[in-house]
PDB file of C-alpha atoms in Angstrom:
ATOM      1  CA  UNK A   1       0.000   0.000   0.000  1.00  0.00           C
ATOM      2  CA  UNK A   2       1.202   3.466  -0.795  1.00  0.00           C
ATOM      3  CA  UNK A   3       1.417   6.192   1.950  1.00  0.00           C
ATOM      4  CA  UNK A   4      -1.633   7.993   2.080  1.00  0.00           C
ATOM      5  CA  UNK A   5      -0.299  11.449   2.811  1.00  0.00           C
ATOM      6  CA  UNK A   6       1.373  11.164  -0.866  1.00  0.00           C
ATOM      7  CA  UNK A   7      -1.315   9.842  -2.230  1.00  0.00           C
ATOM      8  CA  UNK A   8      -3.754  12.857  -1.017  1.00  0.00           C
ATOM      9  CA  UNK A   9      -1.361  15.409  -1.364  1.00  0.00           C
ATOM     10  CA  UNK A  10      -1.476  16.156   2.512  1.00  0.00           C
ATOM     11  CA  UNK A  11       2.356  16.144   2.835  1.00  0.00           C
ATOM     12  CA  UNK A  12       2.680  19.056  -0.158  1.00  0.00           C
ATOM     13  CA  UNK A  13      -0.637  21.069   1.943  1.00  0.00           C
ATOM     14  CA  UNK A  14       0.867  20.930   5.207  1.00  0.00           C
ATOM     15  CA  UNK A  15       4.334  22.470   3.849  1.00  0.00           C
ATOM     16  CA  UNK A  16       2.276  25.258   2.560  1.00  0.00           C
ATOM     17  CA  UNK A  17       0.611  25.999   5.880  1.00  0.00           C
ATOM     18  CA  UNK A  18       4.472  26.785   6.537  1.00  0.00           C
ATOM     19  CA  UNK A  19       5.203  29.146   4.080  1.00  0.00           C
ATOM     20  CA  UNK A  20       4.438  32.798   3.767  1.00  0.00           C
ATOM     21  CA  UNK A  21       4.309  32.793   0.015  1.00  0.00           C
ATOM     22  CA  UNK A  22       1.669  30.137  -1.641  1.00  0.00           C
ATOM     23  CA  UNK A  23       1.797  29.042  -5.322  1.00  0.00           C
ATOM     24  CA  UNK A  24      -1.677  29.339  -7.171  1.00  0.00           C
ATOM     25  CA  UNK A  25      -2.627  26.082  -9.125  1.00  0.00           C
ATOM     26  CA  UNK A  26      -2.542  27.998 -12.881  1.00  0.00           C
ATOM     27  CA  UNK A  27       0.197  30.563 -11.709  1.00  0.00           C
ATOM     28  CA  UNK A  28       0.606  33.507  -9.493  1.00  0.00           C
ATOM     29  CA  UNK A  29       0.468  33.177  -5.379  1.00  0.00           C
ATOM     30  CA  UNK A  30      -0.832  34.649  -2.384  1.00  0.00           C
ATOM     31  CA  UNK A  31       1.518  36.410  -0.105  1.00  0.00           C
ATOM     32  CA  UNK A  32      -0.009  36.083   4.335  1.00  0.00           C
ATOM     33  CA  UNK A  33       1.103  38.496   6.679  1.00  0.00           C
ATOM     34  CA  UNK A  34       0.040  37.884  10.190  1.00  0.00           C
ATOM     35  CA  UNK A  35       0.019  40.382  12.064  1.00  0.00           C
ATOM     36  CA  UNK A  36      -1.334  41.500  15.780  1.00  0.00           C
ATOM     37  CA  UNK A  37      -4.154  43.216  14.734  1.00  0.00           C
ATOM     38  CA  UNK A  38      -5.284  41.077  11.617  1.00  0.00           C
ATOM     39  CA  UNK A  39      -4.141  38.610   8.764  1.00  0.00           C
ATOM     40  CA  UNK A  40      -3.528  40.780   4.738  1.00  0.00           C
ATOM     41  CA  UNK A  41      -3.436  38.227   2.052  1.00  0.00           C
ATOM     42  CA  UNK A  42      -1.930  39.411  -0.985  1.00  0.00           C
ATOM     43  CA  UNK A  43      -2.957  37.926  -4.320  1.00  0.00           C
ATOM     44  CA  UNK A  44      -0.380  38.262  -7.095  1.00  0.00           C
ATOM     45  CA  UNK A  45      -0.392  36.971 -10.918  1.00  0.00           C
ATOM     46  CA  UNK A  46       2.827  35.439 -12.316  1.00  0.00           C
ATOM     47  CA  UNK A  47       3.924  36.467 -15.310  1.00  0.00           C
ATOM     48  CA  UNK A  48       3.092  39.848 -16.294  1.00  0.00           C
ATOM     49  CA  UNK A  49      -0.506  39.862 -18.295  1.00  0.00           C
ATOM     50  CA  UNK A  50      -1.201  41.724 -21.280  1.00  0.00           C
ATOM     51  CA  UNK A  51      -3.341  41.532 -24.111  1.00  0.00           C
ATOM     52  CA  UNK A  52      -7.248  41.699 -24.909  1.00  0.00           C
ATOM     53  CA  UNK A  53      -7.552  38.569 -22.559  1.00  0.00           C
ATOM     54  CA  UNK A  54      -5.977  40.544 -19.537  1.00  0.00           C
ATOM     55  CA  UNK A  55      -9.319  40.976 -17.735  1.00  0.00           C
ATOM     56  CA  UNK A  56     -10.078  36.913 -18.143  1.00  0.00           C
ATOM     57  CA  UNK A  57      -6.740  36.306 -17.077  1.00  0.00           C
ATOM     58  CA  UNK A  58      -7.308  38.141 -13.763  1.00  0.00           C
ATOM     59  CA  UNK A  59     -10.798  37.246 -13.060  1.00  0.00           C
ATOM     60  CA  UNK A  60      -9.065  33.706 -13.267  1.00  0.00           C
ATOM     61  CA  UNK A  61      -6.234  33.761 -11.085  1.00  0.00           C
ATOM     62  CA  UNK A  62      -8.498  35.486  -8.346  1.00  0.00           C
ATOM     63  CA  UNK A  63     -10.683  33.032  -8.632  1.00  0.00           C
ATOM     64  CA  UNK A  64      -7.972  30.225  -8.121  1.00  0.00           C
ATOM     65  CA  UNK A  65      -7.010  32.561  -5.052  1.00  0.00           C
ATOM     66  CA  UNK A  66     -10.491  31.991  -3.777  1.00  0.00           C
ATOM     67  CA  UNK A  67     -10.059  28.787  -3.305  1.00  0.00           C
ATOM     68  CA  UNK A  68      -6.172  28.384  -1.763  1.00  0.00           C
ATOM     69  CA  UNK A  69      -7.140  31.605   0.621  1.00  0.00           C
ATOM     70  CA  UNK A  70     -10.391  29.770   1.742  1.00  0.00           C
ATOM     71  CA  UNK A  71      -8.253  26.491   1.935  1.00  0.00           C
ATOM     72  CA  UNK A  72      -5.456  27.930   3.797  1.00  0.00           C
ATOM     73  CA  UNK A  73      -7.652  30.021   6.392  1.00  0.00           C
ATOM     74  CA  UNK A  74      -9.245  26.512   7.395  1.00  0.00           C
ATOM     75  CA  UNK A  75      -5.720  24.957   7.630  1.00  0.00           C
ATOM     76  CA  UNK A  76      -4.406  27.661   9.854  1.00  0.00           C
ATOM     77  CA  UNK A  77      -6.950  28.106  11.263  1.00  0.00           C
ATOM     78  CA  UNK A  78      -6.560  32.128  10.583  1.00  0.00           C
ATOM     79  CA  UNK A  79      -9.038  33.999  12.892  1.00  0.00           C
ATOM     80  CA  UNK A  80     -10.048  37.450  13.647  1.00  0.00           C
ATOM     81  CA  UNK A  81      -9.921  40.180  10.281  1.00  0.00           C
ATOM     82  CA  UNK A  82      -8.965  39.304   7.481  1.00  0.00           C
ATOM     83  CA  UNK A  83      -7.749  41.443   4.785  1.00  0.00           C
ATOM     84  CA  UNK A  84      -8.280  40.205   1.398  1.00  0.00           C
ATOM     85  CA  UNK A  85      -5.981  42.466  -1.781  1.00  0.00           C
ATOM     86  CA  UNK A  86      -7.059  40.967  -4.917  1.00  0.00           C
ATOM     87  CA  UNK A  87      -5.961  42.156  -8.218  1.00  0.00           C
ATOM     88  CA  UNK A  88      -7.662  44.578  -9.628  1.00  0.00           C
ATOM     89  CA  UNK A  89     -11.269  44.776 -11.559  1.00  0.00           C
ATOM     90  CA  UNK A  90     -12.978  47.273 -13.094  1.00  0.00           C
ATOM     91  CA  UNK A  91     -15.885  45.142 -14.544  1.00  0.00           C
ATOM     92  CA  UNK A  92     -18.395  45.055 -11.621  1.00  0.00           C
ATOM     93  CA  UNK A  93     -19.543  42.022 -13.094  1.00  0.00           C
ATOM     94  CA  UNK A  94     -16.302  40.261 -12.468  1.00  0.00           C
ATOM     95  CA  UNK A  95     -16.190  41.479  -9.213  1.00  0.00           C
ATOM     96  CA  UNK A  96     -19.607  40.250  -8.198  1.00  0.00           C
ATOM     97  CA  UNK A  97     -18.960  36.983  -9.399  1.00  0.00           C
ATOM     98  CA  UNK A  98     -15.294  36.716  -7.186  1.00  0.00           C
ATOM     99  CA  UNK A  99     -17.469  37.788  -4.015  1.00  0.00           C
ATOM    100  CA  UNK A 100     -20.792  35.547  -5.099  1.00  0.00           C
ATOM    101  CA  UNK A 101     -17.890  32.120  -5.731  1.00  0.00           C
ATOM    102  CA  UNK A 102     -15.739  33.328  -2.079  1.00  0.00           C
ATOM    103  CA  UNK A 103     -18.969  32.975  -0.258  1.00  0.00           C
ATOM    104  CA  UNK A 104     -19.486  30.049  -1.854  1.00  0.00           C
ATOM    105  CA  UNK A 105     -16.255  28.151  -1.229  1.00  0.00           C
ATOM    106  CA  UNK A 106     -16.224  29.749   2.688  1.00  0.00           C
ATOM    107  CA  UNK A 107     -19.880  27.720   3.320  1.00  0.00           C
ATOM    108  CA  UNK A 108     -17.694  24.271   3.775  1.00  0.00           C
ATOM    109  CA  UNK A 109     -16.657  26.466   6.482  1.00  0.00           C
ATOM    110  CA  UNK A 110     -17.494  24.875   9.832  1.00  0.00           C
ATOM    111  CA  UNK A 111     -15.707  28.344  11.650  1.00  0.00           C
ATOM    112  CA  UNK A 112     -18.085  31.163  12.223  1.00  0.00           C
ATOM    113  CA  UNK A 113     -17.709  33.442   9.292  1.00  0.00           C
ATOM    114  CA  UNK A 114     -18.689  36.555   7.388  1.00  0.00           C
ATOM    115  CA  UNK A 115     -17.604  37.752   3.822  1.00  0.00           C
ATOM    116  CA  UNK A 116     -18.626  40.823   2.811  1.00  0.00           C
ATOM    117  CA  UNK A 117     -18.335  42.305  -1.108  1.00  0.00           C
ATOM    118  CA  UNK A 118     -15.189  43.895  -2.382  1.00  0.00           C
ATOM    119  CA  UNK A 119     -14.625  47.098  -1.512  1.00  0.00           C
ATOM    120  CA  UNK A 120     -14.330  49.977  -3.738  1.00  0.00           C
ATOM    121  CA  UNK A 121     -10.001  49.683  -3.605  1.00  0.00           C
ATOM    122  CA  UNK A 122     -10.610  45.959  -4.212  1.00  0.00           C
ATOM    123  CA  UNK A 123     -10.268  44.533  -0.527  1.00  0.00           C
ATOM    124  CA  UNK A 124     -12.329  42.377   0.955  1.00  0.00           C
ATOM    125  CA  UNK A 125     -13.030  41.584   4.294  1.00  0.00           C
ATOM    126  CA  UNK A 126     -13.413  38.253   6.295  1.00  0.00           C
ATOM    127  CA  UNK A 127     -13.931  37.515   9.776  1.00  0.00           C
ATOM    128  CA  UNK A 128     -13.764  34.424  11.127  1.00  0.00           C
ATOM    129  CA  UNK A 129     -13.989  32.377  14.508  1.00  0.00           C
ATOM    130  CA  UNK A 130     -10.509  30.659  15.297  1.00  0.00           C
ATOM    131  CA  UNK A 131     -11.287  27.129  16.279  1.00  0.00           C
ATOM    132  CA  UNK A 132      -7.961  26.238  17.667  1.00  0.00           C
ATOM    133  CA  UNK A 133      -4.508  28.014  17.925  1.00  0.00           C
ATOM    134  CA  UNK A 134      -2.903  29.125  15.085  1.00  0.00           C
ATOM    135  CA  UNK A 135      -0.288  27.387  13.244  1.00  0.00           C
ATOM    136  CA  UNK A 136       2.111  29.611  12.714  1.00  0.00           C
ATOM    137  CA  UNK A 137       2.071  29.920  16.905  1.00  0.00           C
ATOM    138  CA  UNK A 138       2.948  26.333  16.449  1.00  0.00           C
ATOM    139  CA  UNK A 139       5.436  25.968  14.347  1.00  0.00           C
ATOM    140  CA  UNK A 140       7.268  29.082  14.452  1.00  0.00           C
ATOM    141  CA  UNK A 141       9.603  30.835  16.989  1.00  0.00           C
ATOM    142  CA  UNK A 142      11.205  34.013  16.767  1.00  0.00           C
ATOM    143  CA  UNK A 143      14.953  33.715  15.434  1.00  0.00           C
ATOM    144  CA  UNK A 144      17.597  34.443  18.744  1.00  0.00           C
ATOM    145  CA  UNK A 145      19.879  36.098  16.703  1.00  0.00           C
ATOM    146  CA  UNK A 146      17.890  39.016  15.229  1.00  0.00           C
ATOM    147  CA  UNK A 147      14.761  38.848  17.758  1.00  0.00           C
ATOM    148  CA  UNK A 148      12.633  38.398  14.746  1.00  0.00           C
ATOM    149  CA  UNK A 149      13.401  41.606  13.121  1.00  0.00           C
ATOM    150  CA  UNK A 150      15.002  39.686   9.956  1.00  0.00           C
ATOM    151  CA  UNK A 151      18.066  42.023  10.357  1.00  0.00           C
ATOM    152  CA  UNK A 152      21.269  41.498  12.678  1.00  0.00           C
ATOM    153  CA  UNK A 153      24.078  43.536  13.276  1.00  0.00           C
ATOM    154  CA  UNK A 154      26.297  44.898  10.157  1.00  0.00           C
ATOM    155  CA  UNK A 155      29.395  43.035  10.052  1.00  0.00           C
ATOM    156  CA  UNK A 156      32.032  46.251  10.497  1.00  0.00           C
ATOM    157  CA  UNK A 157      29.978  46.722  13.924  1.00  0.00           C
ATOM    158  CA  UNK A 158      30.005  43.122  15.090  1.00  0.00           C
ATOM    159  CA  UNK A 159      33.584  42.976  14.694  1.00  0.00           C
ATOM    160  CA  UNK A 160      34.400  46.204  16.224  1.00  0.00           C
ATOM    161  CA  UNK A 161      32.215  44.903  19.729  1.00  0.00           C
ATOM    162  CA  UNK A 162      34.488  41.371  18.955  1.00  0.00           C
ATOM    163  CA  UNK A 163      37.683  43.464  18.846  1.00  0.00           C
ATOM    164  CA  UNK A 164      36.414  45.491  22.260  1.00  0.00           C
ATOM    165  CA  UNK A 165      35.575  41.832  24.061  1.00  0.00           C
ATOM    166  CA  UNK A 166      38.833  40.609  23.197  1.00  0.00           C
ATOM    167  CA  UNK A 167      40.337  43.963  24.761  1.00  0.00           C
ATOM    168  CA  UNK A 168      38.433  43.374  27.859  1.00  0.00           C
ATOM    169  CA  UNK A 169      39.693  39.953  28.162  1.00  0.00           C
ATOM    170  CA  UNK A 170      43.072  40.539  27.559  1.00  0.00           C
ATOM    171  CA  UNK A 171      43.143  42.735  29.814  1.00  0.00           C
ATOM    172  CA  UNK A 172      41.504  40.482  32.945  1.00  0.00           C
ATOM    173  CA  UNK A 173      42.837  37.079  31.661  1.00  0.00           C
ATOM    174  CA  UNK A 174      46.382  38.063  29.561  1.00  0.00           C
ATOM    175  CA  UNK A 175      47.344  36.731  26.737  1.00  0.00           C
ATOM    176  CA  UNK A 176      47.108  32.856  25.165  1.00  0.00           C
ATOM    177  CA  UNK A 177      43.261  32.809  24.780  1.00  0.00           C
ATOM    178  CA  UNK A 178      41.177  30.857  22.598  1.00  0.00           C
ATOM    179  CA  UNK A 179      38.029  32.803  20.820  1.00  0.00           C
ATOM    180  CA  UNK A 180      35.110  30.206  19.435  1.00  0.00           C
ATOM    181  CA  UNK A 181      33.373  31.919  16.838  1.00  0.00           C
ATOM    182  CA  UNK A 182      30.323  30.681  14.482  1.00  0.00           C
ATOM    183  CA  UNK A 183      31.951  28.935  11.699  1.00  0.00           C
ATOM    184  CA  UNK A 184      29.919  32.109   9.234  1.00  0.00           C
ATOM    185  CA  UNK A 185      31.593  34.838  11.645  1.00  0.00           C
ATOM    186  CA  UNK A 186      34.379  32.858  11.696  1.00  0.00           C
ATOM    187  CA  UNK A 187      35.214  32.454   7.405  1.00  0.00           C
ATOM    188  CA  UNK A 188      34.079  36.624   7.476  1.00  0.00           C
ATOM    189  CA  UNK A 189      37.267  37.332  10.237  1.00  0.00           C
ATOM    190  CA  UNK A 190      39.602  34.759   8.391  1.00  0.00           C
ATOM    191  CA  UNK A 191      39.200  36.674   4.890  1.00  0.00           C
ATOM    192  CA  UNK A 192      42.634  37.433   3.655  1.00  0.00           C
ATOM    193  CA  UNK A 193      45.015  35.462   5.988  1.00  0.00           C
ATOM    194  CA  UNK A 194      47.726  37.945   6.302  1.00  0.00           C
ATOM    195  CA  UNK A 195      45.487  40.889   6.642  1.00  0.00           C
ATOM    196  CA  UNK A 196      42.973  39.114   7.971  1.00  0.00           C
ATOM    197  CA  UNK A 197      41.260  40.135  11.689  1.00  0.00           C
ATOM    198  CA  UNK A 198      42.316  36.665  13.282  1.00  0.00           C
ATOM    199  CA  UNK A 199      45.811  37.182  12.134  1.00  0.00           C
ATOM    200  CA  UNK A 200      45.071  41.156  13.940  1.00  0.00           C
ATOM    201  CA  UNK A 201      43.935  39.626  17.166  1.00  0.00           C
ATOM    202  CA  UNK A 202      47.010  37.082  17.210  1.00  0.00           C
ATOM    203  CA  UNK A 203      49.758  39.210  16.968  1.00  0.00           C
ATOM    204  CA  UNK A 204      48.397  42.354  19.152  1.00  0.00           C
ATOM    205  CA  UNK A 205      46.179  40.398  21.483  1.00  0.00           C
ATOM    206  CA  UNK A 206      47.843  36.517  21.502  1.00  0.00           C
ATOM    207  CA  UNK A 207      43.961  34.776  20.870  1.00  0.00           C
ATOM    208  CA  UNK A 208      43.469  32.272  18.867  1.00  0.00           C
ATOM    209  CA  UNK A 209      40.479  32.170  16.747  1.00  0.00           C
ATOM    210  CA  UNK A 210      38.534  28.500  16.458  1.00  0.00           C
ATOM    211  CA  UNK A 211      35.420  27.842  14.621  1.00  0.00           C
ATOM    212  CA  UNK A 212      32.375  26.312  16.926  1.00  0.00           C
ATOM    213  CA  UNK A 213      29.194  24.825  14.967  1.00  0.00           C
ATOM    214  CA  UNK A 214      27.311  25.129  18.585  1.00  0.00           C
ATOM    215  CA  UNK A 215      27.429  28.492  18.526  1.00  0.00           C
ATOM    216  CA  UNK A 216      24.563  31.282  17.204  1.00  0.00           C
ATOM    217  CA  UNK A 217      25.973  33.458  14.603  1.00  0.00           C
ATOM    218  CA  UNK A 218      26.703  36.499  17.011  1.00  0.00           C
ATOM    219  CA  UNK A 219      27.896  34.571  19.660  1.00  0.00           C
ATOM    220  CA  UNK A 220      31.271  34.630  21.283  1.00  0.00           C
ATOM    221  CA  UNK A 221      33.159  32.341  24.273  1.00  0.00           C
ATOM    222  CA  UNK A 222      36.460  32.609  25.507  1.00  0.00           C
ATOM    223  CA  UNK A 223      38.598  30.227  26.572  1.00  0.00           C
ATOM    224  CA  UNK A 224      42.266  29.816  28.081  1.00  0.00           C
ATOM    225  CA  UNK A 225      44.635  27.114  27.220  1.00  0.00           C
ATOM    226  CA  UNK A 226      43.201  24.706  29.360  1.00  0.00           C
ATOM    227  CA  UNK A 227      40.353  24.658  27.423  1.00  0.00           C
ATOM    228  CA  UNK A 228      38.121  26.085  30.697  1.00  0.00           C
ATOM    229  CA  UNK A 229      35.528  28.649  29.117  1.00  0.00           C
ATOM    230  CA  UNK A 230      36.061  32.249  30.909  1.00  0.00           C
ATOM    231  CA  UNK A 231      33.546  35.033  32.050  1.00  0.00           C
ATOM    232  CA  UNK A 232      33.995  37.970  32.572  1.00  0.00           C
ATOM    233  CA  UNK A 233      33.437  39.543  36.166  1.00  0.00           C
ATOM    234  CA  UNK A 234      30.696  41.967  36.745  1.00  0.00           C
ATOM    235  CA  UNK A 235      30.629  45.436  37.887  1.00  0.00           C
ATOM    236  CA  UNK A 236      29.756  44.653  41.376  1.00  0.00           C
ATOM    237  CA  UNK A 237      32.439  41.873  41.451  1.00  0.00           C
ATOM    238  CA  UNK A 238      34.854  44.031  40.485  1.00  0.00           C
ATOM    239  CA  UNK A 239      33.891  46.806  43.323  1.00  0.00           C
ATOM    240  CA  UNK A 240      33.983  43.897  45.674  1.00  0.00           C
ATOM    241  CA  UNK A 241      37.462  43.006  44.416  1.00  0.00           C
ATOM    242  CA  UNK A 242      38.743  46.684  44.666  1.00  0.00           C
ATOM    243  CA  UNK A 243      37.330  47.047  48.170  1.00  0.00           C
ATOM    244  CA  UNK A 244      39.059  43.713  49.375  1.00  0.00           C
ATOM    245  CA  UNK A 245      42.547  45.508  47.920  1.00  0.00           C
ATOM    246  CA  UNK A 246      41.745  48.561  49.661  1.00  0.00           C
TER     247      UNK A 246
END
């Protein structure tokens, strides 16, 4: 017997419950942002559509959107507003039959719904009942390195704060210490050999850079030649310290 997830395509649906960008069975996609206050679904054609048949072509593809959004709000279970961009229509027509085949496809709906008709910027609205948590609360986590901002720290920066660590180390532990870098920071600092910032930091500060796959990508630990891993003392250790010298 074959595995039924291949065989009803529930493997290839439940990747697309993952993804932000959806592919549209006859070309184009819909683009979900979630959001705090509500859920925009962008609907996009594929290849740019000219020609006497560029109306058809439209009406089409946000028709095929109908059903994927409708799909992919039940398998999500997206609740709250939802904010529907379609591509534009100017025949009113058109746009009465996208709203008429929406509500259609949304009554397999077992969620407490409403659809109302396309507003006069194209939108249109859905709210909906969440039955159970949503997946993306499931599945996703924010990324530790750039607190889900999708942006980290610019390289010249990072390095500079490196540079400043070592410094501070240096300084507390001496010289003959071993620096564990992500093995991506680590290739960027290598760049060059001679001139290269690991080649800087041995000669003027005696550490040794080594590669660590355990580590995030902005994350730094020192150790000394013992291989013991080294902190660092606080400001209120080092008050204590100063007072005991006193």
């Amino acid at each position: 017997a074959g595995n039924l997830f291949e065989l009803f395509h529930i493997e290839d649906d439940y990747a697309r419950t993952l993804q932000r960008q959806v592919p549209l069975a006859h070309g184009g996609n819909i683009v979900i942002e979630q959001t705090e206050a509500l859920v925009s679904i962008d609907v996009n054609t594929g290849p740019k559509v000219h020609g006497k048949d560029q109306a058809k072509i439209i009406l089409e593809t946000n028709l095929d959107a109908c059903h994927e959004i409708a799909k992919q709000l039940r398998l999500r279970d997206i609740g709250g507003l939802i904010i529907i961009d379609f591509i534009d229509m100017d025949d009113k027509g058109n746009q009465q039959t996208l709203y008429e085949h929406m509500q259609k496809l949304m009554s397999h709906d077992r969620a407490k719904h409403n659809v109302l008709p396309l507003s006069k910027f194209g939108l249109m609205q859905i709210t909906r009942q969440r039955v159970r948590p949503a997946v993306e609360m499931d599945v996703m986590e924010t990324c530790p390195t750039c607190m889900g901002k999708g942006k980290i720290q610019s390289s010249i920066l990072f390095t500079d704060k490196i540079t400043e660590e070592i410094e501070a180390y240096k300084q507390h532990f001496g010289r003959g210490l071993r620096l564990h870098l992500h093995p991506y920071i680590y290739a960027y600092v290598s760049k060059g050999w001679i001139k290269s910032l690991t080649s800087k930091w041995r000669l003027k500060y005696g550490v040794h850079t080594i590669e660590n796959q355990s580590l995030g990508m902005l994350e730094t630990k020192f150790y000394n030649r013992k291989g013991v891993q080294l902190t660092l003392p606080t400001a209120e250790e080092q008050n204590k310290a100063t007072e005991k010298q006193k």
